[in-house]
Short mmCIF file of C-alpha atoms in Angstrom, two decimals:
data_model
loop_
_atom_site.label_atom_id
_atom_site.label_comp_id
_atom_site.label_asym_id
_atom_site.label_seq_id
_atom_site.Cartn_x
_atom_site.Cartn_y
_atom_site.Cartn_z
CA MET A 1 64.03 85.21 106.51
CA ILE A 2 65.02 83.08 103.53
CA HIS A 3 68.24 81.15 104.18
CA GLY A 4 70.79 80.44 101.52
CA ASN A 5 69.62 82.71 98.72
CA SER A 6 72.12 84.46 96.45
CA GLU A 7 72.16 87.56 98.66
CA GLN A 8 73.35 85.60 101.70
CA PHE A 9 76.16 83.25 102.66
CA TYR A 10 76.48 80.58 105.31
CA TYR A 11 79.04 81.22 108.01
CA PHE A 12 80.22 78.74 110.66
CA ALA A 13 81.53 80.40 113.83
CA TYR A 14 83.49 78.38 116.40
CA GLY A 15 85.17 81.09 118.50
CA SER A 16 84.15 84.52 119.74
CA CYS A 17 81.78 84.98 116.77
CA MET A 18 79.53 82.29 118.25
CA CYS A 19 78.30 85.08 120.52
CA PRO A 20 75.80 87.15 118.47
CA VAL A 21 76.27 90.10 120.84
CA ASP A 22 80.03 90.18 120.19
CA LEU A 23 79.54 89.66 116.45
CA LYS A 24 77.09 92.59 116.41
CA ARG A 25 79.87 94.81 117.82
CA SER A 26 82.00 94.22 114.69
CA LEU A 27 79.28 94.00 112.07
CA ARG A 28 77.32 96.96 113.45
CA GLU A 29 74.05 95.09 112.95
CA ASN A 30 71.93 92.80 115.11
CA THR A 31 73.04 89.26 114.20
CA HIS A 32 70.55 87.27 116.31
CA PRO A 33 68.08 86.96 113.38
CA TYR A 34 70.83 85.37 111.25
CA VAL A 35 71.49 82.45 113.61
CA ILE A 36 70.34 79.15 112.11
CA GLY A 37 71.45 77.10 115.11
CA PRO A 38 74.11 74.95 116.72
CA ALA A 39 76.18 73.10 114.13
CA GLN A 40 79.02 70.59 113.74
CA LEU A 41 82.13 70.53 111.60
CA LYS A 42 83.45 66.98 111.32
CA GLY A 43 87.10 66.15 110.75
CA TYR A 44 88.48 69.17 112.62
CA ARG A 45 89.51 70.13 116.14
CA LEU A 46 89.99 73.44 117.91
CA GLY A 47 93.28 74.94 118.99
CA PHE A 48 94.73 78.31 119.99
CA PHE A 49 97.35 78.45 117.24
CA ARG A 50 97.27 82.23 116.75
CA TYR A 51 98.25 85.11 118.99
CA SER A 52 96.11 88.17 118.33
CA ARG A 53 97.99 91.42 118.90
CA ARG A 54 94.68 93.28 118.90
CA ARG A 55 93.22 91.07 121.64
CA GLN A 56 96.55 90.41 123.37
CA CYS A 57 95.88 86.69 123.71
CA GLY A 58 95.59 83.36 121.98
CA VAL A 59 92.56 83.00 119.70
CA LEU A 60 90.83 79.94 118.29
CA ASP A 61 91.62 78.17 115.06
CA ILE A 62 90.62 74.85 113.50
CA MET A 63 92.97 72.06 112.49
CA HIS A 64 92.12 69.16 110.19
CA THR A 65 91.96 66.10 112.46
CA PRO A 66 90.20 62.92 111.30
CA GLY A 67 87.62 61.67 113.80
CA ALA A 68 87.32 65.00 115.64
CA THR A 69 84.35 67.39 115.65
CA VAL A 70 84.13 71.12 116.23
CA HIS A 71 80.83 72.49 117.47
CA GLY A 72 79.80 76.03 116.66
CA VAL A 73 77.05 78.25 115.34
CA LEU A 74 75.75 78.42 111.79
CA TYR A 75 74.68 81.83 110.52
CA SER A 76 73.08 82.89 107.25
CA LEU A 77 74.55 86.36 106.79
CA PRO A 78 73.68 88.99 104.18
CA TRP A 79 76.46 89.63 101.64
CA HIS A 80 76.76 93.25 102.69
CA LEU A 81 78.35 92.00 105.95
CA SER A 82 81.06 89.96 104.18
CA ALA A 83 83.75 92.67 104.11
CA LEU A 84 83.16 93.59 107.76
CA LEU A 85 83.45 89.93 108.76
CA ASP A 86 86.70 89.61 106.76
CA HIS A 87 88.05 92.69 108.55
CA ARG A 88 87.15 91.23 111.95
CA GLU A 89 88.90 87.97 111.03
CA GLU A 90 92.27 89.57 110.19
CA GLY A 91 95.02 86.95 110.16
CA TYR A 92 92.52 84.33 109.00
CA VAL A 93 91.53 83.17 105.51
CA HIS A 94 88.24 81.86 104.09
CA HIS A 95 87.97 78.11 104.36
CA PRO A 96 84.96 76.42 102.70
CA VAL A 97 83.56 73.55 104.78
CA THR A 98 80.51 71.31 104.98
CA ILE A 99 78.46 71.78 108.14
CA GLU A 100 75.71 69.71 109.77
CA CYS A 101 72.95 71.66 111.47
CA ARG A 102 69.48 70.57 112.56
CA GLY A 103 69.61 67.38 110.52
CA LYS A 104 70.64 69.15 107.31
CA THR A 105 73.94 69.46 105.47
CA PHE A 106 75.20 72.89 104.44
CA SER A 107 77.99 72.65 101.86
CA ASN A 108 80.22 75.54 100.78
CA THR A 109 79.87 77.19 104.19
CA ARG A 110 82.43 79.87 105.00
CA THR A 111 84.57 79.56 108.06
CA TYR A 112 87.99 81.00 108.78
CA THR A 113 91.30 79.37 109.56
CA VAL A 114 94.59 80.91 110.64
CA LEU A 115 96.96 81.63 107.79
CA GLU A 116 100.20 81.38 109.81
CA LYS A 117 99.70 78.90 112.63
CA LEU A 118 101.95 78.89 115.70
CA GLY A 119 103.76 75.67 116.59
CA HIS A 120 102.16 75.71 120.06
CA GLU A 121 98.92 76.90 121.62
CA HIS A 122 98.70 80.28 123.36
CA ALA A 123 96.23 80.86 126.21
CA PRO A 124 93.13 83.01 125.76
CA SER A 125 92.55 86.10 127.91
CA ASP A 126 89.77 86.06 130.50
CA TRP A 127 87.72 88.32 128.20
CA TYR A 128 88.10 86.03 125.18
CA PHE A 129 87.41 82.98 127.36
CA ASP A 130 84.16 84.56 128.58
CA VAL A 131 82.96 85.57 125.11
CA VAL A 132 83.59 82.10 123.68
CA MET A 133 81.78 80.42 126.58
CA ARG A 134 78.87 82.88 126.41
CA GLY A 135 78.43 82.12 122.70
CA ALA A 136 78.65 78.36 123.24
CA LEU A 137 76.10 78.39 126.05
CA THR A 138 73.73 80.99 124.55
CA CYS A 139 73.52 79.22 121.20
CA GLY A 140 72.91 75.79 122.68
CA LEU A 141 76.07 73.82 122.04
CA PRO A 142 76.06 70.42 123.78
CA GLU A 143 76.84 70.65 127.50
CA SER A 144 79.63 68.05 127.26
CA TYR A 145 81.32 70.07 124.49
CA CYS A 146 81.00 73.29 126.55
CA TRP A 147 82.76 71.55 129.44
CA GLN A 148 85.53 70.30 127.12
CA LEU A 149 85.97 73.81 125.74
CA PHE A 150 86.06 75.27 129.26
CA ALA A 151 88.63 72.70 130.42
CA HIS A 152 90.85 73.27 127.37
CA MET A 153 90.90 77.06 127.77
CA HIS A 154 91.36 76.86 131.54
CA GLY A 155 94.21 74.38 131.14
CA LEU A 156 96.02 76.72 128.73
CA GLN A 157 95.61 79.60 131.17
CA LEU A 158 97.03 77.50 134.02
CA GLN A 159 100.03 76.48 131.89
CA GLN A 160 100.68 80.14 131.06
CA GLN A 161 100.45 81.16 134.73
CA GLN A 162 102.84 78.40 135.78
CA ALA A 163 105.34 79.38 133.08
CA ALA A 164 105.32 83.05 134.13
#
């Protein structure tokens, strides 16, 4: 496969789309061949600043934060999947970023950010938690980052349980 030609676009996934199996469900096409590898977005951090009515839980977003880094998965997707990806990411808008992956820099990479952010984080469901962790582990994100992600999501779930 040729990466980065005019018939494809780079896409940085940091939430449930890190899991190629879950992404396949929405795009109706096997997405494993489109994975370039684990990648980093510098100057951002993760947060659950959106409540998805469809998923009935908090879902991930990125926030500009100097000195922080978000790990995720870089894909090179065919253009014919663009509209399906946009549909999956309802409530989000395109956000062009520069990504580092396998010692290379990928500018003008598409990611998504929440259009109307909540003022506080909302906990993920167990299902969303599992999909995010499966994607992070399957695609080889650093172990220390996986533990941080796990602890953050688990902490939000505990806060929600205690508030109920």
